[in-house]
């Protein structure tokens, strides 16, 4: 079974299982503000391991303590279950305070 673009109803169902995500410009979107750059960097470093395993790479943008994440599956032209799954994983990453 191949990956497919989720319907609006399926996306809304998925959003109910997520924390702080919305749909913007056809992508799952979340903005996170950390206490400082080190905490943001730790989050991204932890995330990269699972991102590589999934082979599903987010669009993300980091400036100092802010991280903007957009998820969509280019192969299906929209949001897929892979995006929901990655968002769920990102929601579970603990925020590790800087030393």
PDB file of N, CA and C in Angstrom:
ATOM      1  N   UNK A   1       0.845  -1.191   0.000  1.00  0.00           N
ATOM      2  CA  UNK A   1       0.000   0.000   0.000  1.00  0.00           C
ATOM      3  C   UNK A   1       0.882   1.242   0.000  1.00  0.00           C
ATOM      4  N   UNK A   2       0.680   2.117  -0.956  1.00  0.00           N
ATOM      5  CA  UNK A   2       1.479   3.316  -1.060  1.00  0.00           C
ATOM      6  C   UNK A   2       0.956   4.433  -0.176  1.00  0.00           C
ATOM      7  N   UNK A   3       1.770   5.437  -0.033  1.00  0.00           N
ATOM      8  CA  UNK A   3       1.409   6.611   0.753  1.00  0.00           C
ATOM      9  C   UNK A   3       0.428   7.454  -0.039  1.00  0.00           C
ATOM     10  N   UNK A   4      -0.551   8.042   0.635  1.00  0.00           N
ATOM     11  CA  UNK A   4      -1.494   8.901  -0.064  1.00  0.00           C
ATOM     12  C   UNK A   4      -1.755  10.173   0.736  1.00  0.00           C
ATOM     13  N   UNK A   5      -2.215  11.164   0.025  1.00  0.00           N
ATOM     14  CA  UNK A   5      -2.574  12.442   0.632  1.00  0.00           C
ATOM     15  C   UNK A   5      -3.813  12.236   1.493  1.00  0.00           C
ATOM     16  N   UNK A   6      -3.777  12.769   2.711  1.00  0.00           N
ATOM     17  CA  UNK A   6      -4.924  12.645   3.609  1.00  0.00           C
ATOM     18  C   UNK A   6      -6.021  13.629   3.217  1.00  0.00           C
ATOM     19  N   UNK A   7      -7.267  13.241   3.475  1.00  0.00           N
ATOM     20  CA  UNK A   7      -8.395  14.140   3.242  1.00  0.00           C
ATOM     21  C   UNK A   7      -8.415  15.189   4.356  1.00  0.00           C
ATOM     22  N   UNK A   8      -9.171  16.254   4.152  1.00  0.00           N
ATOM     23  CA  UNK A   8      -9.291  17.289   5.190  1.00  0.00           C
ATOM     24  C   UNK A   8      -9.798  16.690   6.498  1.00  0.00           C
ATOM     25  N   UNK A   9     -10.763  15.767   6.415  1.00  0.00           N
ATOM     26  CA  UNK A   9     -11.290  15.129   7.629  1.00  0.00           C
ATOM     27  C   UNK A   9     -10.218  14.308   8.323  1.00  0.00           C
ATOM     28  N   UNK A  10      -9.418  13.568   7.557  1.00  0.00           N
ATOM     29  CA  UNK A  10      -8.340  12.767   8.141  1.00  0.00           C
ATOM     30  C   UNK A  10      -7.288  13.667   8.800  1.00  0.00           C
ATOM     31  N   UNK A  11      -7.005  14.802   8.173  1.00  0.00           N
ATOM     32  CA  UNK A  11      -6.043  15.753   8.747  1.00  0.00           C
ATOM     33  C   UNK A  11      -6.595  16.310  10.054  1.00  0.00           C
ATOM     34  N   UNK A  12      -7.884  16.683  10.074  1.00  0.00           N
ATOM     35  CA  UNK A  12      -8.485  17.210  11.301  1.00  0.00           C
ATOM     36  C   UNK A  12      -8.461  16.169  12.415  1.00  0.00           C
ATOM     37  N   UNK A  13      -8.702  14.905  12.076  1.00  0.00           N
ATOM     38  CA  UNK A  13      -8.602  13.829  13.057  1.00  0.00           C
ATOM     39  C   UNK A  13      -7.187  13.738  13.605  1.00  0.00           C
ATOM     40  N   UNK A  14      -6.205  13.795  12.717  1.00  0.00           N
ATOM     41  CA  UNK A  14      -4.802  13.741  13.124  1.00  0.00           C
ATOM     42  C   UNK A  14      -4.419  14.893  14.028  1.00  0.00           C
ATOM     43  N   UNK A  15      -4.925  16.085  13.727  1.00  0.00           N
ATOM     44  CA  UNK A  15      -4.608  17.269  14.534  1.00  0.00           C
ATOM     45  C   UNK A  15      -5.080  17.102  15.968  1.00  0.00           C
ATOM     46  N   UNK A  16      -6.176  16.366  16.175  1.00  0.00           N
ATOM     47  CA  UNK A  16      -6.694  16.160  17.533  1.00  0.00           C
ATOM     48  C   UNK A  16      -5.707  15.360  18.392  1.00  0.00           C
ATOM     49  N   UNK A  17      -4.829  14.611  17.745  1.00  0.00           N
ATOM     50  CA  UNK A  17      -3.838  13.810  18.475  1.00  0.00           C
ATOM     51  C   UNK A  17      -2.514  14.561  18.668  1.00  0.00           C
ATOM     52  N   UNK A  18      -2.445  15.778  18.163  1.00  0.00           N
ATOM     53  CA  UNK A  18      -1.195  16.539  18.198  1.00  0.00           C
ATOM     54  C   UNK A  18      -1.308  17.714  19.164  1.00  0.00           C
ATOM     55  N   UNK A  19      -0.164  18.264  19.524  1.00  0.00           N
ATOM     56  CA  UNK A  19      -0.111  19.358  20.487  1.00  0.00           C
ATOM     57  C   UNK A  19       0.430  20.630  19.835  1.00  0.00           C
ATOM     58  N   UNK A  20      -0.451  21.583  19.566  1.00  0.00           N
ATOM     59  CA  UNK A  20      -0.001  22.884  19.067  1.00  0.00           C
ATOM     60  C   UNK A  20       0.246  22.964  17.572  1.00  0.00           C
ATOM     61  N   UNK A  21      -0.204  21.967  16.816  1.00  0.00           N
ATOM     62  CA  UNK A  21      -0.026  21.972  15.368  1.00  0.00           C
ATOM     63  C   UNK A  21      -1.270  22.551  14.701  1.00  0.00           C
ATOM     64  N   UNK A  22      -1.066  23.156  13.534  1.00  0.00           N
ATOM     65  CA  UNK A  22      -2.168  23.652  12.715  1.00  0.00           C
ATOM     66  C   UNK A  22      -1.832  23.346  11.260  1.00  0.00           C
ATOM     67  N   UNK A  23      -2.737  23.694  10.365  1.00  0.00           N
ATOM     68  CA  UNK A  23      -2.453  23.562   8.938  1.00  0.00           C
ATOM     69  C   UNK A  23      -2.287  24.967   8.381  1.00  0.00           C
ATOM     70  N   UNK A  24      -1.140  25.219   7.784  1.00  0.00           N
ATOM     71  CA  UNK A  24      -0.870  26.505   7.132  1.00  0.00           C
ATOM     72  C   UNK A  24      -0.245  26.215   5.776  1.00  0.00           C
ATOM     73  N   UNK A  25      -0.815  26.826   4.750  1.00  0.00           N
ATOM     74  CA  UNK A  25      -0.302  26.656   3.381  1.00  0.00           C
ATOM     75  C   UNK A  25      -0.183  25.189   2.988  1.00  0.00           C
ATOM     76  N   UNK A  26      -1.153  24.371   3.411  1.00  0.00           N
ATOM     77  CA  UNK A  26      -1.172  22.964   3.030  1.00  0.00           C
ATOM     78  C   UNK A  26      -0.148  22.096   3.733  1.00  0.00           C
ATOM     79  N   UNK A  27       0.393  22.597   4.845  1.00  0.00           N
ATOM     80  CA  UNK A  27       1.413  21.854   5.598  1.00  0.00           C
ATOM     81  C   UNK A  27       1.029  21.834   7.077  1.00  0.00           C
ATOM     82  N   UNK A  28       1.437  20.762   7.771  1.00  0.00           N
ATOM     83  CA  UNK A  28       1.336  20.778   9.227  1.00  0.00           C
ATOM     84  C   UNK A  28       2.356  21.782   9.724  1.00  0.00           C
ATOM     85  N   UNK A  29       1.971  22.640  10.649  1.00  0.00           N
ATOM     86  CA  UNK A  29       2.810  23.766  11.060  1.00  0.00           C
ATOM     87  C   UNK A  29       2.837  23.871  12.579  1.00  0.00           C
ATOM     88  N   UNK A  30       4.035  24.102  13.114  1.00  0.00           N
ATOM     89  CA  UNK A  30       4.179  24.340  14.546  1.00  0.00           C
ATOM     90  C   UNK A  30       5.353  25.277  14.769  1.00  0.00           C
ATOM     91  N   UNK A  31       5.188  26.172  15.720  1.00  0.00           N
ATOM     92  CA  UNK A  31       6.272  27.062  16.128  1.00  0.00           C
ATOM     93  C   UNK A  31       6.545  26.811  17.604  1.00  0.00           C
ATOM     94  N   UNK A  32       7.820  26.604  17.924  1.00  0.00           N
ATOM     95  CA  UNK A  32       8.207  26.314  19.299  1.00  0.00           C
ATOM     96  C   UNK A  32       9.229  27.363  19.735  1.00  0.00           C
ATOM     97  N   UNK A  33       9.024  27.900  20.935  1.00  0.00           N
ATOM     98  CA  UNK A  33      10.004  28.823  21.508  1.00  0.00           C
ATOM     99  C   UNK A  33      10.630  28.152  22.717  1.00  0.00           C
ATOM    100  N   UNK A  34      11.950  28.020  22.691  1.00  0.00           N
ATOM    101  CA  UNK A  34      12.703  27.389  23.770  1.00  0.00           C
ATOM    102  C   UNK A  34      13.329  28.484  24.633  1.00  0.00           C
ATOM    103  N   UNK A  35      13.951  28.093  25.731  1.00  0.00           N
ATOM    104  CA  UNK A  35      14.550  29.095  26.627  1.00  0.00           C
ATOM    105  C   UNK A  35      15.788  29.752  26.011  1.00  0.00           C
ATOM    106  N   UNK A  36      16.531  28.995  25.192  1.00  0.00           N
ATOM    107  CA  UNK A  36      17.706  29.572  24.527  1.00  0.00           C
ATOM    108  C   UNK A  36      18.109  28.692  23.346  1.00  0.00           C
ATOM    109  N   UNK A  37      19.167  29.068  22.670  1.00  0.00           N
ATOM    110  CA  UNK A  37      19.618  28.342  21.486  1.00  0.00           C
ATOM    111  C   UNK A  37      20.018  26.912  21.806  1.00  0.00           C
ATOM    112  N   UNK A  38      20.710  26.700  22.927  1.00  0.00           N
ATOM    113  CA  UNK A  38      21.166  25.348  23.268  1.00  0.00           C
ATOM    114  C   UNK A  38      19.995  24.377  23.408  1.00  0.00           C
ATOM    115  N   UNK A  39      18.917  24.816  24.004  1.00  0.00           N
ATOM    116  CA  UNK A  39      17.750  23.958  24.193  1.00  0.00           C
ATOM    117  C   UNK A  39      17.109  23.652  22.835  1.00  0.00           C
ATOM    118  N   UNK A  40      17.025  24.655  21.971  1.00  0.00           N
ATOM    119  CA  UNK A  40      16.494  24.444  20.614  1.00  0.00           C
ATOM    120  C   UNK A  40      17.383  23.453  19.858  1.00  0.00           C
ATOM    121  N   UNK A  41      18.687  23.627  19.954  1.00  0.00           N
ATOM    122  CA  UNK A  41      19.635  22.751  19.264  1.00  0.00           C
ATOM    123  C   UNK A  41      19.522  21.326  19.789  1.00  0.00           C
ATOM    124  N   UNK A  42      19.394  21.147  21.116  1.00  0.00           N
ATOM    125  CA  UNK A  42      19.226  19.806  21.690  1.00  0.00           C
ATOM    126  C   UNK A  42      17.984  19.125  21.122  1.00  0.00           C
ATOM    127  N   UNK A  43      16.891  19.864  21.021  1.00  0.00           N
ATOM    128  CA  UNK A  43      15.645  19.324  20.471  1.00  0.00           C
ATOM    129  C   UNK A  43      15.865  18.843  19.038  1.00  0.00           C
ATOM    130  N   UNK A  44      16.485  19.684  18.222  1.00  0.00           N
ATOM    131  CA  UNK A  44      16.715  19.319  16.824  1.00  0.00           C
ATOM    132  C   UNK A  44      17.656  18.123  16.713  1.00  0.00           C
ATOM    133  N   UNK A  45      18.673  18.067  17.565  1.00  0.00           N
ATOM    134  CA  UNK A  45      19.625  16.962  17.547  1.00  0.00           C
ATOM    135  C   UNK A  45      18.940  15.639  17.873  1.00  0.00           C
ATOM    136  N   UNK A  46      18.057  15.647  18.861  1.00  0.00           N
ATOM    137  CA  UNK A  46      17.296  14.439  19.209  1.00  0.00           C
ATOM    138  C   UNK A  46      16.381  14.060  18.045  1.00  0.00           C
ATOM    139  N   UNK A  47      15.719  15.045  17.465  1.00  0.00           N
ATOM    140  CA  UNK A  47      14.759  14.800  16.381  1.00  0.00           C
ATOM    141  C   UNK A  47      15.418  14.165  15.159  1.00  0.00           C
ATOM    142  N   UNK A  48      16.645  14.563  14.857  1.00  0.00           N
ATOM    143  CA  UNK A  48      17.327  14.118  13.640  1.00  0.00           C
ATOM    144  C   UNK A  48      17.456  12.596  13.574  1.00  0.00           C
ATOM    145  N   UNK A  49      17.654  11.947  14.706  1.00  0.00           N
ATOM    146  CA  UNK A  49      17.828  10.487  14.703  1.00  0.00           C
ATOM    147  C   UNK A  49      16.577   9.816  14.127  1.00  0.00           C
ATOM    148  N   UNK A  50      15.407  10.176  14.628  1.00  0.00           N
ATOM    149  CA  UNK A  50      14.165   9.572  14.140  1.00  0.00           C
ATOM    150  C   UNK A  50      13.842  10.042  12.719  1.00  0.00           C
ATOM    151  N   UNK A  51      14.122  11.292  12.425  1.00  0.00           N
ATOM    152  CA  UNK A  51      13.884  11.830  11.081  1.00  0.00           C
ATOM    153  C   UNK A  51      14.659  11.004  10.050  1.00  0.00           C
ATOM    154  N   UNK A  52      15.910  10.687  10.364  1.00  0.00           N
ATOM    155  CA  UNK A  52      16.724   9.885   9.452  1.00  0.00           C
ATOM    156  C   UNK A  52      16.163   8.468   9.313  1.00  0.00           C
ATOM    157  N   UNK A  53      15.718   7.879  10.438  1.00  0.00           N
ATOM    158  CA  UNK A  53      15.129   6.542  10.389  1.00  0.00           C
ATOM    159  C   UNK A  53      13.883   6.529   9.519  1.00  0.00           C
ATOM    160  N   UNK A  54      13.056   7.563   9.654  1.00  0.00           N
ATOM    161  CA  UNK A  54      11.819   7.648   8.875  1.00  0.00           C
ATOM    162  C   UNK A  54      12.091   8.033   7.426  1.00  0.00           C
ATOM    163  N   UNK A  55      13.280   8.621   7.184  1.00  0.00           N
ATOM    164  CA  UNK A  55      13.602   9.178   5.874  1.00  0.00           C
ATOM    165  C   UNK A  55      12.501  10.145   5.429  1.00  0.00           C
ATOM    166  N   UNK A  56      12.074  10.954   6.386  1.00  0.00           N
ATOM    167  CA  UNK A  56      11.006  11.934   6.137  1.00  0.00           C
ATOM    168  C   UNK A  56      11.451  13.241   6.778  1.00  0.00           C
ATOM    169  N   UNK A  57      11.935  14.154   5.965  1.00  0.00           N
ATOM    170  CA  UNK A  57      12.642  15.329   6.461  1.00  0.00           C
ATOM    171  C   UNK A  57      11.731  16.555   6.504  1.00  0.00           C
ATOM    172  N   UNK A  58      11.700  17.221   7.647  1.00  0.00           N
ATOM    173  CA  UNK A  58      10.849  18.407   7.776  1.00  0.00           C
ATOM    174  C   UNK A  58      11.486  19.618   7.108  1.00  0.00           C
ATOM    175  N   UNK A  59      10.642  20.583   6.831  1.00  0.00           N
ATOM    176  CA  UNK A  59      11.141  21.927   6.534  1.00  0.00           C
ATOM    177  C   UNK A  59      11.170  22.596   7.893  1.00  0.00           C
ATOM    178  N   UNK A  60      12.343  23.005   8.331  1.00  0.00           N
ATOM    179  CA  UNK A  60      12.372  23.720   9.600  1.00  0.00           C
ATOM    180  C   UNK A  60      13.349  24.859   9.524  1.00  0.00           C
ATOM    181  N   UNK A  61      13.077  25.848  10.352  1.00  0.00           N
ATOM    182  CA  UNK A  61      13.832  27.093  10.336  1.00  0.00           C
ATOM    183  C   UNK A  61      14.093  27.473  11.782  1.00  0.00           C
ATOM    184  N   UNK A  62      15.358  27.676  12.103  1.00  0.00           N
ATOM    185  CA  UNK A  62      15.739  27.988  13.481  1.00  0.00           C
ATOM    186  C   UNK A  62      16.476  29.309  13.532  1.00  0.00           C
ATOM    187  N   UNK A  63      16.025  30.170  14.425  1.00  0.00           N
ATOM    188  CA  UNK A  63      16.757  31.382  14.762  1.00  0.00           C
ATOM    189  C   UNK A  63      16.790  31.466  16.281  1.00  0.00           C
ATOM    190  N   UNK A  64      17.989  31.444  16.826  1.00  0.00           N
ATOM    191  CA  UNK A  64      18.243  31.476  18.255  1.00  0.00           C
ATOM    192  C   UNK A  64      17.359  30.464  18.988  1.00  0.00           C
ATOM    193  N   UNK A  65      16.333  30.921  19.721  1.00  0.00           N
ATOM    194  CA  UNK A  65      15.534  30.000  20.533  1.00  0.00           C
ATOM    195  C   UNK A  65      14.210  29.603  19.882  1.00  0.00           C
ATOM    196  N   UNK A  66      14.005  29.989  18.633  1.00  0.00           N
ATOM    197  CA  UNK A  66      12.747  29.695  17.949  1.00  0.00           C
ATOM    198  C   UNK A  66      12.960  28.653  16.849  1.00  0.00           C
ATOM    199  N   UNK A  67      12.001  27.740  16.756  1.00  0.00           N
ATOM    200  CA  UNK A  67      12.025  26.718  15.719  1.00  0.00           C
ATOM    201  C   UNK A  67      10.656  26.695  15.053  1.00  0.00           C
ATOM    202  N   UNK A  68      10.638  26.839  13.738  1.00  0.00           N
ATOM    203  CA  UNK A  68       9.410  26.756  12.953  1.00  0.00           C
ATOM    204  C   UNK A  68       9.494  25.468  12.143  1.00  0.00           C
ATOM    205  N   UNK A  69       8.453  24.628  12.257  1.00  0.00           N
ATOM    206  CA  UNK A  69       8.444  23.330  11.594  1.00  0.00           C
ATOM    207  C   UNK A  69       7.247  23.253  10.657  1.00  0.00           C
ATOM    208  N   UNK A  70       7.492  22.845   9.415  1.00  0.00           N
ATOM    209  CA  UNK A  70       6.429  22.582   8.442  1.00  0.00           C
ATOM    210  C   UNK A  70       6.620  21.177   7.904  1.00  0.00           C
ATOM    211  N   UNK A  71       5.540  20.399   7.895  1.00  0.00           N
ATOM    212  CA  UNK A  71       5.588  19.029   7.420  1.00  0.00           C
ATOM    213  C   UNK A  71       4.601  18.822   6.290  1.00  0.00           C
ATOM    214  N   UNK A  72       5.073  18.241   5.207  1.00  0.00           N
ATOM    215  CA  UNK A  72       4.216  17.786   4.109  1.00  0.00           C
ATOM    216  C   UNK A  72       4.993  16.753   3.322  1.00  0.00           C
ATOM    217  N   UNK A  73       4.264  15.940   2.581  1.00  0.00           N
ATOM    218  CA  UNK A  73       4.889  14.877   1.806  1.00  0.00           C
ATOM    219  C   UNK A  73       4.861  15.277   0.338  1.00  0.00           C
ATOM    220  N   UNK A  74       6.013  15.653  -0.187  1.00  0.00           N
ATOM    221  CA  UNK A  74       6.086  16.141  -1.564  1.00  0.00           C
ATOM    222  C   UNK A  74       5.598  15.092  -2.569  1.00  0.00           C
ATOM    223  N   UNK A  75       5.885  13.809  -2.298  1.00  0.00           N
ATOM    224  CA  UNK A  75       5.498  12.745  -3.233  1.00  0.00           C
ATOM    225  C   UNK A  75       3.987  12.640  -3.436  1.00  0.00           C
ATOM    226  N   UNK A  76       3.201  13.055  -2.429  1.00  0.00           N
ATOM    227  CA  UNK A  76       1.735  12.979  -2.571  1.00  0.00           C
ATOM    228  C   UNK A  76       1.105  14.361  -2.732  1.00  0.00           C
ATOM    229  N   UNK A  77       1.925  15.406  -2.673  1.00  0.00           N
ATOM    230  CA  UNK A  77       1.420  16.768  -2.865  1.00  0.00           C
ATOM    231  C   UNK A  77       0.572  17.287  -1.721  1.00  0.00           C
ATOM    232  N   UNK A  78       0.869  16.831  -0.510  1.00  0.00           N
ATOM    233  CA  UNK A  78       0.115  17.315   0.644  1.00  0.00           C
ATOM    234  C   UNK A  78       0.514  16.585   1.910  1.00  0.00           C
ATOM    235  N   UNK A  79      -0.373  16.611   2.875  1.00  0.00           N
ATOM    236  CA  UNK A  79      -0.120  15.999   4.171  1.00  0.00           C
ATOM    237  C   UNK A  79      -0.477  14.513   4.106  1.00  0.00           C
ATOM    238  N   UNK A  80       0.453  13.675   4.564  1.00  0.00           N
ATOM    239  CA  UNK A  80       0.234  12.219   4.591  1.00  0.00           C
ATOM    240  C   UNK A  80       0.320  11.727   6.041  1.00  0.00           C
ATOM    241  N   UNK A  81       0.081  10.446   6.214  1.00  0.00           N
ATOM    242  CA  UNK A  81       0.208   9.848   7.548  1.00  0.00           C
ATOM    243  C   UNK A  81       1.637   9.971   8.064  1.00  0.00           C
ATOM    244  N   UNK A  82       2.629   9.982   7.171  1.00  0.00           N
ATOM    245  CA  UNK A  82       4.021  10.178   7.602  1.00  0.00           C
ATOM    246  C   UNK A  82       4.191  11.500   8.345  1.00  0.00           C
ATOM    247  N   UNK A  83       3.495  12.536   7.878  1.00  0.00           N
ATOM    248  CA  UNK A  83       3.595  13.845   8.525  1.00  0.00           C
ATOM    249  C   UNK A  83       2.974  13.812   9.917  1.00  0.00           C
ATOM    250  N   UNK A  84       1.809  13.165  10.021  1.00  0.00           N
ATOM    251  CA  UNK A  84       1.155  13.025  11.329  1.00  0.00           C
ATOM    252  C   UNK A  84       2.074  12.242  12.273  1.00  0.00           C
ATOM    253  N   UNK A  85       2.652  11.145  11.771  1.00  0.00           N
ATOM    254  CA  UNK A  85       3.532  10.320  12.599  1.00  0.00           C
ATOM    255  C   UNK A  85       4.766  11.086  13.065  1.00  0.00           C
ATOM    256  N   UNK A  86       5.364  11.867  12.178  1.00  0.00           N
ATOM    257  CA  UNK A  86       6.542  12.645  12.563  1.00  0.00           C
ATOM    258  C   UNK A  86       6.148  13.722  13.573  1.00  0.00           C
ATOM    259  N   UNK A  87       5.019  14.373  13.371  1.00  0.00           N
ATOM    260  CA  UNK A  87       4.548  15.390  14.322  1.00  0.00           C
ATOM    261  C   UNK A  87       4.330  14.765  15.700  1.00  0.00           C
ATOM    262  N   UNK A  88       3.740  13.570  15.739  1.00  0.00           N
ATOM    263  CA  UNK A  88       3.535  12.879  17.023  1.00  0.00           C
ATOM    264  C   UNK A  88       4.874  12.620  17.701  1.00  0.00           C
ATOM    265  N   UNK A  89       5.859  12.188  16.921  1.00  0.00           N
ATOM    266  CA  UNK A  89       7.182  11.940  17.488  1.00  0.00           C
ATOM    267  C   UNK A  89       7.776  13.240  18.036  1.00  0.00           C
ATOM    268  N   UNK A  90       7.711  14.308  17.260  1.00  0.00           N
ATOM    269  CA  UNK A  90       8.285  15.583  17.691  1.00  0.00           C
ATOM    270  C   UNK A  90       7.610  16.075  18.970  1.00  0.00           C
ATOM    271  N   UNK A  91       6.311  15.834  19.097  1.00  0.00           N
ATOM    272  CA  UNK A  91       5.589  16.241  20.308  1.00  0.00           C
ATOM    273  C   UNK A  91       6.099  15.524  21.555  1.00  0.00           C
ATOM    274  N   UNK A  92       6.687  14.345  21.378  1.00  0.00           N
ATOM    275  CA  UNK A  92       7.123  13.545  22.534  1.00  0.00           C
ATOM    276  C   UNK A  92       8.561  13.824  22.956  1.00  0.00           C
ATOM    277  N   UNK A  93       9.287  14.610  22.179  1.00  0.00           N
ATOM    278  CA  UNK A  93      10.688  14.886  22.526  1.00  0.00           C
ATOM    279  C   UNK A  93      10.728  15.763  23.780  1.00  0.00           C
ATOM    280  N   UNK A  94      11.458  15.321  24.789  1.00  0.00           N
ATOM    281  CA  UNK A  94      11.546  16.144  26.001  1.00  0.00           C
ATOM    282  C   UNK A  94      12.403  17.380  25.747  1.00  0.00           C
ATOM    283  N   UNK A  95      12.026  18.468  26.366  1.00  0.00           N
ATOM    284  CA  UNK A  95      12.818  19.693  26.277  1.00  0.00           C
ATOM    285  C   UNK A  95      13.879  19.604  27.367  1.00  0.00           C
ATOM    286  N   UNK A  96      15.118  19.533  26.930  1.00  0.00           N
ATOM    287  CA  UNK A  96      16.227  19.395  27.878  1.00  0.00           C
ATOM    288  C   UNK A  96      16.812  20.779  28.153  1.00  0.00           C
ATOM    289  N   UNK A  97      16.729  21.232  29.396  1.00  0.00           N
ATOM    290  CA  UNK A  97      17.263  22.586  29.702  1.00  0.00           C
ATOM    291  C   UNK A  97      18.763  22.656  29.484  1.00  0.00           C
ATOM    292  N   UNK A  98      19.223  23.832  29.151  1.00  0.00           N
ATOM    293  CA  UNK A  98      20.680  24.005  28.977  1.00  0.00           C
ATOM    294  C   UNK A  98      21.338  24.055  30.349  1.00  0.00           C
ATOM    295  N   UNK A  99      22.619  23.730  30.346  1.00  0.00           N
ATOM    296  CA  UNK A  99      23.361  23.690  31.619  1.00  0.00           C
ATOM    297  C   UNK A  99      23.762  25.076  32.070  1.00  0.00           C
TER     298      UNK A  99
END
